[in-house]
Short mmCIF file of C-alpha atoms in Angstrom, two decimals:
data_model
loop_
_atom_site.label_atom_id
_atom_site.label_comp_id
_atom_site.label_asym_id
_atom_site.label_seq_id
_atom_site.Cartn_x
_atom_site.Cartn_y
_atom_site.Cartn_z
CA UNK C 1 201.91 245.99 304.18
CA UNK C 2 201.37 242.37 305.47
CA UNK C 3 199.77 239.53 303.44
CA UNK C 4 197.20 238.06 305.43
CA UNK C 5 195.27 234.79 304.95
CA UNK C 6 192.51 235.07 307.65
CA UNK C 7 192.00 236.94 310.97
CA UNK C 8 190.10 234.49 313.52
CA UNK C 9 188.39 236.04 316.43
CA UNK C 10 187.80 234.28 319.90
CA UNK C 11 190.39 231.55 319.32
CA UNK C 12 191.01 229.57 322.49
CA UNK C 13 193.48 226.79 321.25
CA UNK C 14 196.41 229.33 320.19
CA UNK C 15 197.80 230.19 323.44
CA UNK C 16 196.20 231.28 326.95
CA UNK C 17 193.00 232.99 327.30
CA UNK C 18 190.81 234.49 324.59
CA UNK C 19 192.70 235.46 321.54
CA UNK C 20 192.78 236.96 318.10
CA UNK C 21 194.83 234.71 315.62
CA UNK C 22 196.40 236.33 312.60
CA UNK C 23 197.10 233.89 309.91
CA UNK C 24 199.86 235.02 307.52
CA UNK C 25 200.61 233.61 303.85
CA UNK C 26 203.80 231.86 303.14
CA UNK C 27 205.33 228.84 304.45
CA UNK C 28 208.76 227.07 303.49
CA UNK C 29 207.54 223.73 304.39
CA UNK C 30 204.98 221.25 302.59
CA UNK C 31 203.63 218.93 305.10
CA UNK C 32 201.42 216.48 303.58
CA UNK C 33 198.96 216.59 306.37
CA UNK C 34 198.90 220.49 306.59
CA UNK C 35 195.41 221.94 307.79
CA UNK C 36 196.23 225.16 306.00
CA UNK C 37 197.84 224.44 302.59
CA UNK C 38 196.17 227.64 301.05
CA UNK C 39 198.73 229.49 303.09
CA UNK C 40 201.83 227.94 301.25
CA UNK C 41 202.32 230.29 298.52
CA UNK C 42 202.86 233.98 299.19
CA UNK C 43 200.54 234.92 296.25
CA UNK C 44 196.85 234.87 296.62
CA UNK C 45 195.57 231.27 296.28
CA UNK C 46 192.26 230.30 294.71
CA UNK C 47 189.94 227.71 296.36
CA UNK C 48 187.22 226.11 294.29
CA UNK C 49 184.50 224.27 296.01
CA UNK C 50 182.96 221.60 294.00
CA UNK C 51 180.12 221.22 296.30
CA UNK C 52 178.83 224.68 295.54
CA UNK C 53 179.75 224.68 291.75
CA UNK C 54 177.07 224.21 289.15
CA UNK C 55 179.37 224.08 286.19
CA UNK C 56 177.89 227.09 284.76
CA UNK C 57 181.68 228.04 283.61
CA UNK C 58 180.86 231.84 284.16
CA UNK C 59 184.23 232.14 285.80
CA UNK C 60 185.87 230.60 282.66
CA UNK C 61 184.33 233.05 280.13
CA UNK C 62 184.90 236.09 282.25
CA UNK C 63 188.50 235.36 282.84
CA UNK C 64 190.34 237.19 279.83
CA UNK C 65 193.69 235.49 280.98
CA UNK C 66 192.24 232.03 280.22
CA UNK C 67 193.37 231.02 283.59
CA UNK C 68 190.54 228.81 284.10
CA UNK C 69 189.38 225.69 282.35
CA UNK C 70 186.71 222.83 282.98
CA UNK C 71 186.78 220.23 284.54
CA UNK C 72 187.92 223.01 286.80
CA UNK C 73 191.47 224.00 286.76
CA UNK C 74 193.30 227.09 287.79
CA UNK C 75 196.54 228.14 285.95
CA UNK C 76 198.38 230.15 288.70
CA UNK C 77 200.93 231.39 286.01
CA UNK C 78 198.18 232.91 283.94
CA UNK C 79 196.32 234.46 286.57
CA UNK C 80 196.63 238.33 287.39
CA UNK C 81 194.54 238.06 290.39
CA UNK C 82 191.82 240.66 289.22
CA UNK C 83 189.50 238.16 291.00
CA UNK C 84 186.76 238.72 288.47
CA UNK C 85 185.95 235.19 288.62
CA UNK C 86 185.40 235.34 292.26
CA UNK C 87 183.02 238.43 292.07
CA UNK C 88 180.99 236.50 289.16
CA UNK C 89 180.75 233.34 290.95
CA UNK C 90 176.79 233.50 292.28
CA UNK C 91 177.21 230.31 294.09
CA UNK C 92 180.33 231.32 296.03
CA UNK C 93 182.42 228.40 294.66
CA UNK C 94 185.33 230.56 294.17
CA UNK C 95 187.42 232.34 296.65
CA UNK C 96 190.89 233.97 297.00
CA UNK C 97 192.86 233.57 300.09
CA UNK C 98 195.54 236.40 300.67
CA UNK C 99 194.85 239.89 301.37
CA UNK C 100 197.58 242.79 301.66
CA UNK C 101 196.60 244.73 304.61
CA UNK C 102 198.47 247.82 306.39
CA UNK C 103 200.12 246.86 309.77
CA UNK C 104 198.11 249.66 311.35
CA UNK C 105 194.94 248.08 309.65
CA UNK C 106 195.50 244.66 311.33
CA UNK C 107 196.30 246.28 314.77
CA UNK C 108 192.99 248.13 314.54
CA UNK C 109 191.30 244.84 313.86
CA UNK C 110 193.11 243.06 316.81
CA UNK C 111 192.23 245.66 319.30
CA UNK C 112 188.63 245.59 318.68
CA UNK C 113 188.52 242.65 321.25
CA UNK C 114 191.07 243.95 323.73
CA UNK C 115 188.76 244.05 326.67
CA UNK C 116 188.21 240.23 326.13
CA UNK C 117 191.91 239.67 326.19
CA UNK C 118 192.46 241.75 329.36
CA UNK C 119 189.61 239.88 331.01
CA UNK C 120 190.91 236.38 330.15
CA UNK C 121 194.77 236.81 330.40
CA UNK C 122 194.55 236.23 326.28
CA UNK C 123 196.13 238.36 323.50
CA UNK C 124 197.01 237.88 319.94
CA UNK C 125 198.71 234.84 318.05
CA UNK C 126 200.42 235.09 314.72
CA UNK C 127 200.23 231.92 312.76
CA UNK C 128 200.28 230.88 309.34
CA UNK C 129 201.94 229.51 307.12
CA UNK C 130 205.04 230.56 308.82
CA UNK C 131 205.24 234.05 310.10
CA UNK C 132 208.92 234.40 309.87
CA UNK C 133 208.59 234.16 306.08
CA UNK C 134 207.29 237.87 305.95
CA UNK C 135 209.85 238.82 308.48
CA UNK C 136 210.14 242.56 308.10
CA UNK C 137 206.27 243.05 308.22
CA UNK C 138 205.97 240.34 310.94
CA UNK C 139 208.60 242.11 312.90
CA UNK C 140 206.78 245.49 312.70
CA UNK C 141 203.41 243.83 313.55
CA UNK C 142 204.70 242.22 316.97
CA UNK C 143 206.36 245.43 317.65
CA UNK C 144 203.05 247.32 317.35
CA UNK C 145 201.36 244.35 319.24
CA UNK C 146 203.60 244.82 322.26
CA UNK C 147 203.26 248.73 321.93
CA UNK C 148 199.74 248.40 322.47
CA UNK C 149 200.10 246.25 325.66
CA UNK C 150 199.11 242.84 324.10
CA UNK C 151 200.32 239.25 324.89
CA UNK C 152 201.98 237.80 321.71
CA UNK C 153 202.15 234.38 320.78
CA UNK C 154 203.53 232.99 317.73
CA UNK C 155 202.92 229.58 316.11
CA UNK C 156 206.21 228.68 314.11
CA UNK C 157 208.05 225.88 312.53
CA UNK C 158 211.39 227.24 313.88
CA UNK C 159 212.62 226.98 310.20
CA UNK C 160 214.74 230.06 309.97
CA UNK C 161 218.04 231.58 310.86
CA UNK C 162 218.77 232.44 314.42
CA UNK C 163 219.40 236.08 313.67
CA UNK C 164 215.85 236.23 312.80
CA UNK C 165 214.67 234.82 315.99
CA UNK C 166 217.07 237.11 318.00
CA UNK C 167 215.60 240.08 316.50
CA UNK C 168 211.85 239.00 317.36
CA UNK C 169 212.52 237.57 320.66
CA UNK C 170 212.03 240.65 322.58
CA UNK C 171 208.46 241.22 321.21
CA UNK C 172 207.32 237.76 321.63
CA UNK C 173 205.77 236.27 324.69
CA UNK C 174 205.13 232.71 323.91
CA UNK C 175 206.35 230.39 321.13
CA UNK C 176 204.04 227.60 320.12
CA UNK C 177 206.89 225.99 318.21
CA UNK C 178 206.63 222.73 316.21
CA UNK C 179 208.96 219.90 316.53
CA UNK C 180 207.85 217.31 313.81
CA UNK C 181 210.83 214.88 313.69
CA UNK C 182 214.35 214.34 315.14
CA UNK C 183 215.57 212.38 312.00
CA UNK C 184 216.88 215.10 309.74
CA UNK C 185 216.58 213.08 306.64
CA UNK C 186 213.07 212.13 307.19
CA UNK C 187 211.92 215.56 308.19
CA UNK C 188 213.43 217.02 305.08
CA UNK C 189 212.08 214.30 302.76
CA UNK C 190 208.61 214.63 304.08
CA UNK C 191 208.19 218.36 304.99
CA UNK C 192 211.10 220.03 303.38
CA UNK C 193 212.32 221.52 306.79
CA UNK C 194 215.81 221.73 308.00
CA UNK C 195 216.50 220.13 311.39
CA UNK C 196 219.70 222.03 311.96
CA UNK C 197 217.80 225.35 311.77
CA UNK C 198 215.03 224.15 314.02
CA UNK C 199 217.17 222.64 316.74
CA UNK C 200 219.70 225.63 316.80
CA UNK C 201 216.63 227.71 317.48
CA UNK C 202 215.17 225.47 320.03
CA UNK C 203 218.53 225.31 321.94
CA UNK C 204 218.92 229.20 321.81
CA UNK C 205 215.26 229.51 323.45
CA UNK C 206 216.04 226.88 325.94
CA UNK C 207 219.24 228.64 327.24
CA UNK C 208 217.72 232.12 327.50
CA UNK C 209 213.89 231.87 327.78
CA UNK C 210 212.59 228.19 328.22
CA UNK C 211 209.73 229.73 330.03
CA UNK C 212 208.55 231.10 326.66
CA UNK C 213 208.23 227.92 324.72
CA UNK C 214 205.70 225.30 324.42
CA UNK C 215 206.78 222.45 322.13
CA UNK C 216 204.25 221.29 319.66
CA UNK C 217 204.20 217.83 317.98
CA UNK C 218 201.79 217.10 315.48
CA UNK C 219 201.46 213.26 315.78
CA UNK C 220 201.30 211.90 312.27
CA UNK C 221 200.62 208.13 311.14
CA UNK C 222 203.43 206.47 309.55
CA UNK C 223 205.53 209.55 310.14
CA UNK C 224 206.32 210.34 313.73
CA UNK C 225 203.52 208.50 315.91
CA UNK C 226 206.52 206.14 317.24
CA UNK C 227 208.60 208.88 318.45
CA UNK C 228 206.59 210.68 320.93
CA UNK C 229 208.56 209.58 323.84
CA UNK C 230 211.84 210.49 321.96
CA UNK C 231 210.48 213.96 321.69
CA UNK C 232 209.38 214.20 325.34
CA UNK C 233 212.90 213.00 326.45
CA UNK C 234 214.71 215.66 324.07
CA UNK C 235 212.59 218.45 325.53
CA UNK C 236 213.49 217.24 329.18
CA UNK C 237 217.10 217.52 328.21
CA UNK C 238 216.74 220.98 327.43
CA UNK C 239 214.60 221.64 330.31
CA UNK C 240 211.43 222.79 328.03
CA UNK C 241 208.48 222.52 330.59
CA UNK C 242 205.66 221.71 328.30
CA UNK C 243 204.92 219.52 325.27
CA UNK C 244 201.77 219.51 323.48
CA UNK C 245 200.87 216.32 321.51
CA UNK C 246 198.47 217.30 318.65
CA UNK C 247 196.52 214.18 317.57
CA UNK C 248 196.30 213.70 313.74
CA UNK C 249 192.90 215.08 312.18
CA UNK C 250 191.71 215.42 308.67
CA UNK C 251 190.07 218.78 309.25
CA UNK C 252 192.09 220.14 306.40
CA UNK C 253 191.04 217.80 303.72
CA UNK C 254 188.38 220.08 302.27
CA UNK C 255 190.94 222.69 301.61
CA UNK C 256 193.14 220.21 299.78
CA UNK C 257 190.10 219.23 297.61
CA UNK C 258 189.49 222.95 296.90
CA UNK C 259 193.11 223.38 295.69
CA UNK C 260 192.89 220.28 293.46
CA UNK C 261 195.46 218.68 295.39
CA UNK C 262 195.62 214.98 296.55
CA UNK C 263 195.30 214.70 300.40
CA UNK C 264 197.76 211.53 300.96
CA UNK C 265 196.08 210.92 304.35
CA UNK C 266 192.61 210.59 302.71
CA UNK C 267 192.10 206.99 304.18
CA UNK C 268 193.43 207.74 307.56
CA UNK C 269 191.23 207.87 310.54
CA UNK C 270 191.46 210.93 313.13
CA UNK C 271 193.51 209.84 316.06
CA UNK C 272 191.69 209.24 319.30
CA UNK C 273 193.22 211.41 322.00
CA UNK C 274 193.13 208.36 324.36
CA UNK C 275 195.80 206.80 322.38
CA UNK C 276 198.31 209.60 323.40
CA UNK C 277 197.36 209.71 327.19
CA UNK C 278 200.02 207.25 328.33
CA UNK C 279 202.47 209.89 327.38
CA UNK C 280 201.30 212.18 330.07
CA UNK C 281 203.00 209.75 332.55
CA UNK C 282 205.98 209.56 330.49
CA UNK C 283 206.37 213.38 330.83
CA UNK C 284 205.60 213.44 334.51
CA UNK C 285 208.55 210.86 335.03
CA UNK C 286 210.89 213.21 332.99
CA UNK C 287 209.69 216.44 334.69
CA UNK C 288 207.80 217.56 331.52
CA UNK C 289 204.23 218.60 331.44
CA UNK C 290 202.52 216.65 328.55
CA UNK C 291 199.13 218.10 327.36
CA UNK C 292 197.13 216.32 324.64
CA UNK C 293 196.00 218.89 321.96
CA UNK C 294 196.74 222.62 321.79
#
């Protein structure tokens, strides 16, 4: 079994060609700009959409565990994930994210669009959350993907031990790997990530299969928007050929609201892609392809 957050068909920004992206639950990081905060916890996560809610309180009355109260609050410690509240909500204001699926079931869903992958040189992308959090199930999933002749990409934080990377490497064709900061303390304080683990994995990939790596840097106001050139230089030293600079956006804001969490970048505007285009020339000078966006 593997716990899936969502399966997105016809994705075009998670690797080459037309792809199916499988989002998995669980992440060791807590980035305050995250577009998928509902994937952080391994447990199913309740989303409550205030825009749809009519305050009828049916969900509260049907919950025998008294896990729901109003103004709307969900007590994860009381919830037994029976999902009766979701079924009872006629306005579809409540939804649970996180579904256990058999690996074979996921593969069957992916293979429905294999003709499109073949025609576009696409494939499957495993994302999250952090896919390596469910390591055993994730490893079995990518093995079966390769057995079915699929191109496999993984969106990953790189925040895990090298032995896991070594085991998964033969079954992964492309790493879309985040590099959020090069200051260990700042990275740890803001996101919870361990820079030593991340750089160790980058160096290993750079040594043995640099052609399998695209470095991704989400460019975030007041966090790392002043170190883009530093990251490009780091990639040049490792001879990693491509860096994607991902302009800050607020498209995940509604999910933070539905989780009843404060979105720390609520007052920040989405970043203009043109603000990052000068780094394309920086990359050319260093022998690194810099792309704005994924």
